[in-house]
Amino acid sequence: KTRKGDNVNDDEPSTALEEGFAESLRQYLEKTLEYALNEGAGEDDERVTAETEPALKVDLRAKDKYGFLEFASHAAATMALAAVTKSTDGGLLIAEPDGAPAPAASLVGTTLRWAKGTPPAKKRGDREEVLEALGMKRKYYPADNRTDCWFCLASPSCETHLISGVYDEWYAAMPKGPVQPGHVLLVPVTHTREGAWNLNKEWVKLVEKLQAHASETYDMDLFVFERAMETKGGYHTHIQCVPVPRNCITTLQSTMLAHAKASGFDLRPIQSDLGVKALIQKDDSYFYAEIRTKSQHYRFLYRHGADEEGAPSVPLQFAREVLASVLENPKLAHWKACVVDKDQETELASNFRASFNAMSS
């Protein structure tokens, strides 16, 4: 929910909020959300609108000299504010916003604020502030004492009971602390730090089969993501594939884009038909995500080159934080909060292995 303050002119007394003005503002912010989700869509693609997608709907409650705009989610409100004021805290509606259609001249300069009072703004990228916007609090876990690579099959730390299949150059395994059944990691057998898009594409066929499996076994779509960025303990390339409810796809997109903007990096929908490999260089760091449904395939990319010093990084748990918000379960934001005992892990991995291998290739 966001608060609208009237446009104040120091030389004139403030007047009552005009209903037509408030409705124009409501419609503009609704169109801003539609614009964000349809960015990159082709002329023949069906547009997502607030009329057909409740997650984009904005309601109005007008008062005497101010009004309240109510959004379907905190993520939608954050996205709209960031687009039209260049701040997730709100401010003055600008004449030439990024990622939004140009507003009518009468709307420019309108003050938009959170209704319940926002604490003093913290520095951009502050993790507590960002997580609070998603309805979560930051939690701290003790550092792991393992020094070898978790994902190398020959490593003493590799937990082989989680592995569901070994293929020519990749293997599949259930992660520690899965979001839900069917959550799978795809990992190259050979230790490498290169992003998956620079490697053998065997994993692409596995993702396609995982999408079919999610659809047939769980009646769900598939969220796929890769954070191809170095970590303090070293990095072994891996891709995460998580089944998600079919009715959350629009919310998942808006939440992910809003969370990226609030976290200080520019995640964008891939608008061209080019393959991802054509959009990145060999030594680039990047975050890639795709949402695969029965009929649609949405792709998103943030990248920065090896020579771009000071470029924003992507929070380690970014994608899980997005899922935690969308699925309304803060526990999912960190894998350590979701760890189950070895017997349960073995059972989950065994059940997945049986159902996945039973599918035709």
PDB file of N, CA and C in Angstrom, residues 112-174:
ATOM      1  N   LEU A 112       4.671  10.446  -3.748  1.00  0.00           N
ATOM      2  CA  LEU A 112       4.235   9.079  -3.436  1.00  0.00           C
ATOM      3  C   LEU A 112       5.052   8.570  -2.268  1.00  0.00           C
ATOM      4  N   ARG A 113       4.378   8.142  -1.220  1.00  0.00           N
ATOM      5  CA  ARG A 113       5.063   7.640  -0.027  1.00  0.00           C
ATOM      6  C   ARG A 113       4.358   6.400   0.489  1.00  0.00           C
ATOM      7  N   TRP A 114       5.081   5.594   1.274  1.00  0.00           N
ATOM      8  CA  TRP A 114       4.454   4.459   1.949  1.00  0.00           C
ATOM      9  C   TRP A 114       3.499   4.975   3.022  1.00  0.00           C
ATOM     10  N   ALA A 115       2.329   4.348   3.121  1.00  0.00           N
ATOM     11  CA  ALA A 115       1.268   4.881   3.973  1.00  0.00           C
ATOM     12  C   ALA A 115       1.563   4.793   5.457  1.00  0.00           C
ATOM     13  N   LYS A 116       2.263   3.739   5.893  1.00  0.00           N
ATOM     14  CA  LYS A 116       2.425   3.523   7.330  1.00  0.00           C
ATOM     15  C   LYS A 116       3.687   4.156   7.883  1.00  0.00           C
ATOM     16  N   GLY A 117       4.301   5.012   7.104  1.00  0.00           N
ATOM     17  CA  GLY A 117       5.488   5.695   7.621  1.00  0.00           C
ATOM     18  C   GLY A 117       6.719   4.847   7.398  1.00  0.00           C
ATOM     19  N   THR A 118       7.653   5.372   6.696  1.00  0.00           N
ATOM     20  CA  THR A 118       8.875   4.662   6.384  1.00  0.00           C
ATOM     21  C   THR A 118      10.002   5.182   7.257  1.00  0.00           C
ATOM     22  N   PRO A 119      10.810   4.288   7.866  1.00  0.00           N
ATOM     23  CA  PRO A 119      11.948   4.752   8.652  1.00  0.00           C
ATOM     24  C   PRO A 119      12.947   5.466   7.756  1.00  0.00           C
ATOM     25  N   PRO A 120      13.855   6.237   8.332  1.00  0.00           N
ATOM     26  CA  PRO A 120      14.842   6.950   7.516  1.00  0.00           C
ATOM     27  C   PRO A 120      15.527   6.020   6.536  1.00  0.00           C
ATOM     28  N   ALA A 121      15.700   6.497   5.318  1.00  0.00           N
ATOM     29  CA  ALA A 121      16.275   5.658   4.266  1.00  0.00           C
ATOM     30  C   ALA A 121      17.692   5.240   4.636  1.00  0.00           C
ATOM     31  N   LYS A 122      17.986   3.964   4.372  1.00  0.00           N
ATOM     32  CA  LYS A 122      19.327   3.458   4.608  1.00  0.00           C
ATOM     33  C   LYS A 122      20.083   3.472   3.289  1.00  0.00           C
ATOM     34  N   LYS A 123      21.344   3.199   3.333  1.00  0.00           N
ATOM     35  CA  LYS A 123      22.124   3.232   2.113  1.00  0.00           C
ATOM     36  C   LYS A 123      21.632   2.160   1.147  1.00  0.00           C
ATOM     37  N   ARG A 124      21.729   2.468  -0.131  1.00  0.00           N
ATOM     38  CA  ARG A 124      21.239   1.557  -1.147  1.00  0.00           C
ATOM     39  C   ARG A 124      21.945   0.219  -1.034  1.00  0.00           C
ATOM     40  N   GLY A 125      21.171  -0.871  -1.157  1.00  0.00           N
ATOM     41  CA  GLY A 125      21.742  -2.194  -1.086  1.00  0.00           C
ATOM     42  C   GLY A 125      21.758  -2.764   0.309  1.00  0.00           C
ATOM     43  N   ASP A 126      21.296  -2.035   1.302  1.00  0.00           N
ATOM     44  CA  ASP A 126      21.274  -2.544   2.669  1.00  0.00           C
ATOM     45  C   ASP A 126      20.381  -3.778   2.729  1.00  0.00           C
ATOM     46  N   ARG A 127      20.955  -4.880   3.167  1.00  0.00           N
ATOM     47  CA  ARG A 127      20.244  -6.157   3.104  1.00  0.00           C
ATOM     48  C   ARG A 127      19.019  -6.188   4.023  1.00  0.00           C
ATOM     49  N   GLU A 128      19.122  -5.587   5.204  1.00  0.00           N
ATOM     50  CA  GLU A 128      17.975  -5.587   6.108  1.00  0.00           C
ATOM     51  C   GLU A 128      16.781  -4.862   5.483  1.00  0.00           C
ATOM     52  N   GLU A 129      17.051  -3.733   4.833  1.00  0.00           N
ATOM     53  CA  GLU A 129      15.986  -2.959   4.215  1.00  0.00           C
ATOM     54  C   GLU A 129      15.352  -3.725   3.068  1.00  0.00           C
ATOM     55  N   VAL A 130      16.179  -4.355   2.255  1.00  0.00           N
ATOM     56  CA  VAL A 130      15.677  -5.095   1.104  1.00  0.00           C
ATOM     57  C   VAL A 130      14.827  -6.281   1.547  1.00  0.00           C
ATOM     58  N   LEU A 131      15.301  -7.025   2.523  1.00  0.00           N
ATOM     59  CA  LEU A 131      14.546  -8.192   2.990  1.00  0.00           C
ATOM     60  C   LEU A 131      13.251  -7.774   3.676  1.00  0.00           C
ATOM     61  N   GLU A 132      13.292  -6.644   4.367  1.00  0.00           N
ATOM     62  CA  GLU A 132      12.072  -6.145   5.009  1.00  0.00           C
ATOM     63  C   GLU A 132      10.996  -5.865   3.967  1.00  0.00           C
ATOM     64  N   ALA A 133      11.414  -5.373   2.797  1.00  0.00           N
ATOM     65  CA  ALA A 133      10.459  -5.098   1.727  1.00  0.00           C
ATOM     66  C   ALA A 133       9.805  -6.376   1.215  1.00  0.00           C
ATOM     67  N   LEU A 134      10.484  -7.509   1.410  1.00  0.00           N
ATOM     68  CA  LEU A 134       9.923  -8.793   0.997  1.00  0.00           C
ATOM     69  C   LEU A 134       9.211  -9.499   2.147  1.00  0.00           C
ATOM     70  N   GLY A 135       9.112  -8.839   3.280  1.00  0.00           N
ATOM     71  CA  GLY A 135       8.427  -9.438   4.415  1.00  0.00           C
ATOM     72  C   GLY A 135       9.288 -10.394   5.205  1.00  0.00           C
ATOM     73  N   MET A 136      10.628 -10.216   5.158  1.00  0.00           N
ATOM     74  CA  MET A 136      11.538 -11.132   5.844  1.00  0.00           C
ATOM     75  C   MET A 136      12.544 -10.363   6.686  1.00  0.00           C
ATOM     76  N   LYS A 137      13.200 -11.068   7.581  1.00  0.00           N
ATOM     77  CA  LYS A 137      14.284 -10.505   8.370  1.00  0.00           C
ATOM     78  C   LYS A 137      15.556 -11.283   8.073  1.00  0.00           C
ATOM     79  N   ARG A 138      16.675 -10.559   8.089  1.00  0.00           N
ATOM     80  CA  ARG A 138      17.940 -11.211   7.805  1.00  0.00           C
ATOM     81  C   ARG A 138      18.340 -12.119   8.960  1.00  0.00           C
ATOM     82  N   LYS A 139      18.776 -13.330   8.619  1.00  0.00           N
ATOM     83  CA  LYS A 139      19.233 -14.275   9.628  1.00  0.00           C
ATOM     84  C   LYS A 139      20.683 -14.639   9.343  1.00  0.00           C
ATOM     85  N   TYR A 140      21.399 -14.928  10.397  1.00  0.00           N
ATOM     86  CA  TYR A 140      22.812 -15.271  10.266  1.00  0.00           C
ATOM     87  C   TYR A 140      23.029 -16.718  10.690  1.00  0.00           C
ATOM     88  N   TYR A 141      23.854 -17.427   9.916  1.00  0.00           N
ATOM     89  CA  TYR A 141      24.153 -18.823  10.198  1.00  0.00           C
ATOM     90  C   TYR A 141      25.666 -18.979  10.316  1.00  0.00           C
ATOM     91  N   PRO A 142      26.131 -19.924  11.131  1.00  0.00           N
ATOM     92  CA  PRO A 142      27.578 -20.128  11.275  1.00  0.00           C
ATOM     93  C   PRO A 142      28.198 -20.540   9.948  1.00  0.00           C
ATOM     94  N   ALA A 143      29.432 -20.102   9.744  1.00  0.00           N
ATOM     95  CA  ALA A 143      30.129 -20.441   8.499  1.00  0.00           C
ATOM     96  C   ALA A 143      30.416 -21.937   8.448  1.00  0.00           C
ATOM     97  N   ASP A 144      30.408 -22.501   7.246  1.00  0.00           N
ATOM     98  CA  ASP A 144      30.728 -23.922   7.083  1.00  0.00           C
ATOM     99  C   ASP A 144      32.235 -24.121   7.203  1.00  0.00           C
ATOM    100  N   ASN A 145      32.614 -25.241   7.808  1.00  0.00           N
ATOM    101  CA  ASN A 145      34.044 -25.485   8.016  1.00  0.00           C
ATOM    102  C   ASN A 145      34.636 -26.397   6.952  1.00  0.00           C
ATOM    103  N   ARG A 146      33.855 -26.736   5.919  1.00  0.00           N
ATOM    104  CA  ARG A 146      34.385 -27.579   4.859  1.00  0.00           C
ATOM    105  C   ARG A 146      35.285 -26.743   3.944  1.00  0.00           C
ATOM    106  N   THR A 147      36.441 -27.298   3.614  1.00  0.00           N
ATOM    107  CA  THR A 147      37.398 -26.559   2.785  1.00  0.00           C
ATOM    108  C   THR A 147      37.481 -27.106   1.365  1.00  0.00           C
ATOM    109  N   ASP A 148      36.986 -28.330   1.123  1.00  0.00           N
ATOM    110  CA  ASP A 148      37.017 -28.887  -0.222  1.00  0.00           C
ATOM    111  C   ASP A 148      35.700 -28.565  -0.925  1.00  0.00           C
ATOM    112  N   CYS A 149      35.626 -28.851  -2.227  1.00  0.00           N
ATOM    113  CA  CYS A 149      34.459 -28.492  -3.015  1.00  0.00           C
ATOM    114  C   CYS A 149      33.298 -29.448  -2.769  1.00  0.00           C
ATOM    115  N   TRP A 150      32.144 -28.897  -2.410  1.00  0.00           N
ATOM    116  CA  TRP A 150      30.960 -29.716  -2.135  1.00  0.00           C
ATOM    117  C   TRP A 150      30.509 -30.505  -3.354  1.00  0.00           C
ATOM    118  N   PHE A 151      30.728 -29.924  -4.557  1.00  0.00           N
ATOM    119  CA  PHE A 151      30.101 -30.471  -5.753  1.00  0.00           C
ATOM    120  C   PHE A 151      30.995 -31.415  -6.559  1.00  0.00           C
ATOM    121  N   CYS A 152      32.270 -31.502  -6.235  1.00  0.00           N
ATOM    122  CA  CYS A 152      33.138 -32.442  -6.941  1.00  0.00           C
ATOM    123  C   CYS A 152      32.849 -33.856  -6.448  1.00  0.00           C
ATOM    124  N   LEU A 153      32.572 -34.774  -7.372  1.00  0.00           N
ATOM    125  CA  LEU A 153      32.154 -36.121  -6.988  1.00  0.00           C
ATOM    126  C   LEU A 153      33.220 -36.861  -6.189  1.00  0.00           C
ATOM    127  N   ALA A 154      34.483 -36.527  -6.409  1.00  0.00           N
ATOM    128  CA  ALA A 154      35.564 -37.197  -5.677  1.00  0.00           C
ATOM    129  C   ALA A 154      35.846 -36.557  -4.325  1.00  0.00           C
ATOM    130  N   SER A 155      35.155 -35.468  -4.013  1.00  0.00           N
ATOM    131  CA  SER A 155      35.416 -34.750  -2.771  1.00  0.00           C
ATOM    132  C   SER A 155      34.846 -35.509  -1.568  1.00  0.00           C
ATOM    133  N   PRO A 156      35.551 -35.507  -0.440  1.00  0.00           N
ATOM    134  CA  PRO A 156      35.021 -36.127   0.777  1.00  0.00           C
ATOM    135  C   PRO A 156      33.716 -35.477   1.247  1.00  0.00           C
ATOM    136  N   SER A 157      33.496 -34.224   0.854  1.00  0.00           N
ATOM    137  CA  SER A 157      32.291 -33.512   1.284  1.00  0.00           C
ATOM    138  C   SER A 157      31.081 -33.790   0.398  1.00  0.00           C
ATOM    139  N   CYS A 158      31.283 -34.445  -0.737  1.00  0.00           N
ATOM    140  CA  CYS A 158      30.174 -34.700  -1.651  1.00  0.00           C
ATOM    141  C   CYS A 158      29.213 -35.722  -1.035  1.00  0.00           C
ATOM    142  N   GLU A 159      27.976 -35.330  -0.867  1.00  0.00           N
ATOM    143  CA  GLU A 159      26.969 -36.197  -0.235  1.00  0.00           C
ATOM    144  C   GLU A 159      26.244 -36.978  -1.327  1.00  0.00           C
ATOM    145  N   THR A 160      26.768 -38.177  -1.600  1.00  0.00           N
ATOM    146  CA  THR A 160      26.326 -38.939  -2.773  1.00  0.00           C
ATOM    147  C   THR A 160      24.890 -39.445  -2.652  1.00  0.00           C
ATOM    148  N   HIS A 161      24.326 -39.480  -1.447  1.00  0.00           N
ATOM    149  CA  HIS A 161      22.938 -39.943  -1.319  1.00  0.00           C
ATOM    150  C   HIS A 161      21.954 -38.946  -1.938  1.00  0.00           C
ATOM    151  N   LEU A 162      22.429 -37.716  -2.231  1.00  0.00           N
ATOM    152  CA  LEU A 162      21.570 -36.709  -2.837  1.00  0.00           C
ATOM    153  C   LEU A 162      21.550 -36.791  -4.370  1.00  0.00           C
ATOM    154  N   ILE A 163      22.475 -37.548  -4.952  1.00  0.00           N
ATOM    155  CA  ILE A 163      22.602 -37.600  -6.410  1.00  0.00           C
ATOM    156  C   ILE A 163      21.473 -38.435  -7.015  1.00  0.00           C
ATOM    157  N   SER A 164      20.869 -37.872  -8.070  1.00  0.00           N
ATOM    158  CA  SER A 164      19.758 -38.577  -8.724  1.00  0.00           C
ATOM    159  C   SER A 164      20.134 -39.108 -10.102  1.00  0.00           C
ATOM    160  N   GLY A 165      21.230 -38.646 -10.670  1.00  0.00           N
ATOM    161  CA  GLY A 165      21.640 -39.154 -11.969  1.00  0.00           C
ATOM    162  C   GLY A 165      22.958 -38.555 -12.405  1.00  0.00           C
ATOM    163  N   VAL A 166      23.816 -39.383 -13.037  1.00  0.00           N
ATOM    164  CA  VAL A 166      25.087 -38.922 -13.595  1.00  0.00           C
ATOM    165  C   VAL A 166      25.032 -39.161 -15.094  1.00  0.00           C
ATOM    166  N   TYR A 167      25.310 -38.092 -15.869  1.00  0.00           N
ATOM    167  CA  TYR A 167      25.170 -38.159 -17.316  1.00  0.00           C
ATOM    168  C   TYR A 167      26.552 -38.017 -17.955  1.00  0.00           C
ATOM    169  N   ASP A 168      26.624 -37.633 -19.204  1.00  0.00           N
ATOM    170  CA  ASP A 168      27.919 -37.594 -19.881  1.00  0.00           C
ATOM    171  C   ASP A 168      28.869 -36.576 -19.241  1.00  0.00           C
ATOM    172  N   GLU A 169      28.412 -35.314 -19.098  1.00  0.00           N
ATOM    173  CA  GLU A 169      29.277 -34.275 -18.536  1.00  0.00           C
ATOM    174  C   GLU A 169      28.640 -33.524 -17.377  1.00  0.00           C
ATOM    175  N   TRP A 170      27.409 -33.867 -17.036  1.00  0.00           N
ATOM    176  CA  TRP A 170      26.691 -33.234 -15.939  1.00  0.00           C
ATOM    177  C   TRP A 170      26.079 -34.289 -15.043  1.00  0.00           C
ATOM    178  N   TYR A 171      25.793 -33.891 -13.802  1.00  0.00           N
ATOM    179  CA  TYR A 171      24.997 -34.772 -12.932  1.00  0.00           C
ATOM    180  C   TYR A 171      23.894 -33.957 -12.267  1.00  0.00           C
ATOM    181  N   ALA A 172      22.873 -34.643 -11.793  1.00  0.00           N
ATOM    182  CA  ALA A 172      21.734 -34.013 -11.128  1.00  0.00           C
ATOM    183  C   ALA A 172      21.692 -34.473  -9.675  1.00  0.00           C
ATOM    184  N   ALA A 173      21.349 -33.555  -8.792  1.00  0.00           N
ATOM    185  CA  ALA A 173      21.290 -33.899  -7.367  1.00  0.00           C
ATOM    186  C   ALA A 173      20.276 -33.014  -6.665  1.00  0.00           C
ATOM    187  N   MET A 174      19.708 -33.525  -5.589  1.00  0.00           N
ATOM    188  CA  MET A 174      18.854 -32.699  -4.742  1.00  0.00           C
ATOM    189  C   MET A 174      19.751 -31.802  -3.886  1.00  0.00           C
TER     190      MET A 174
END
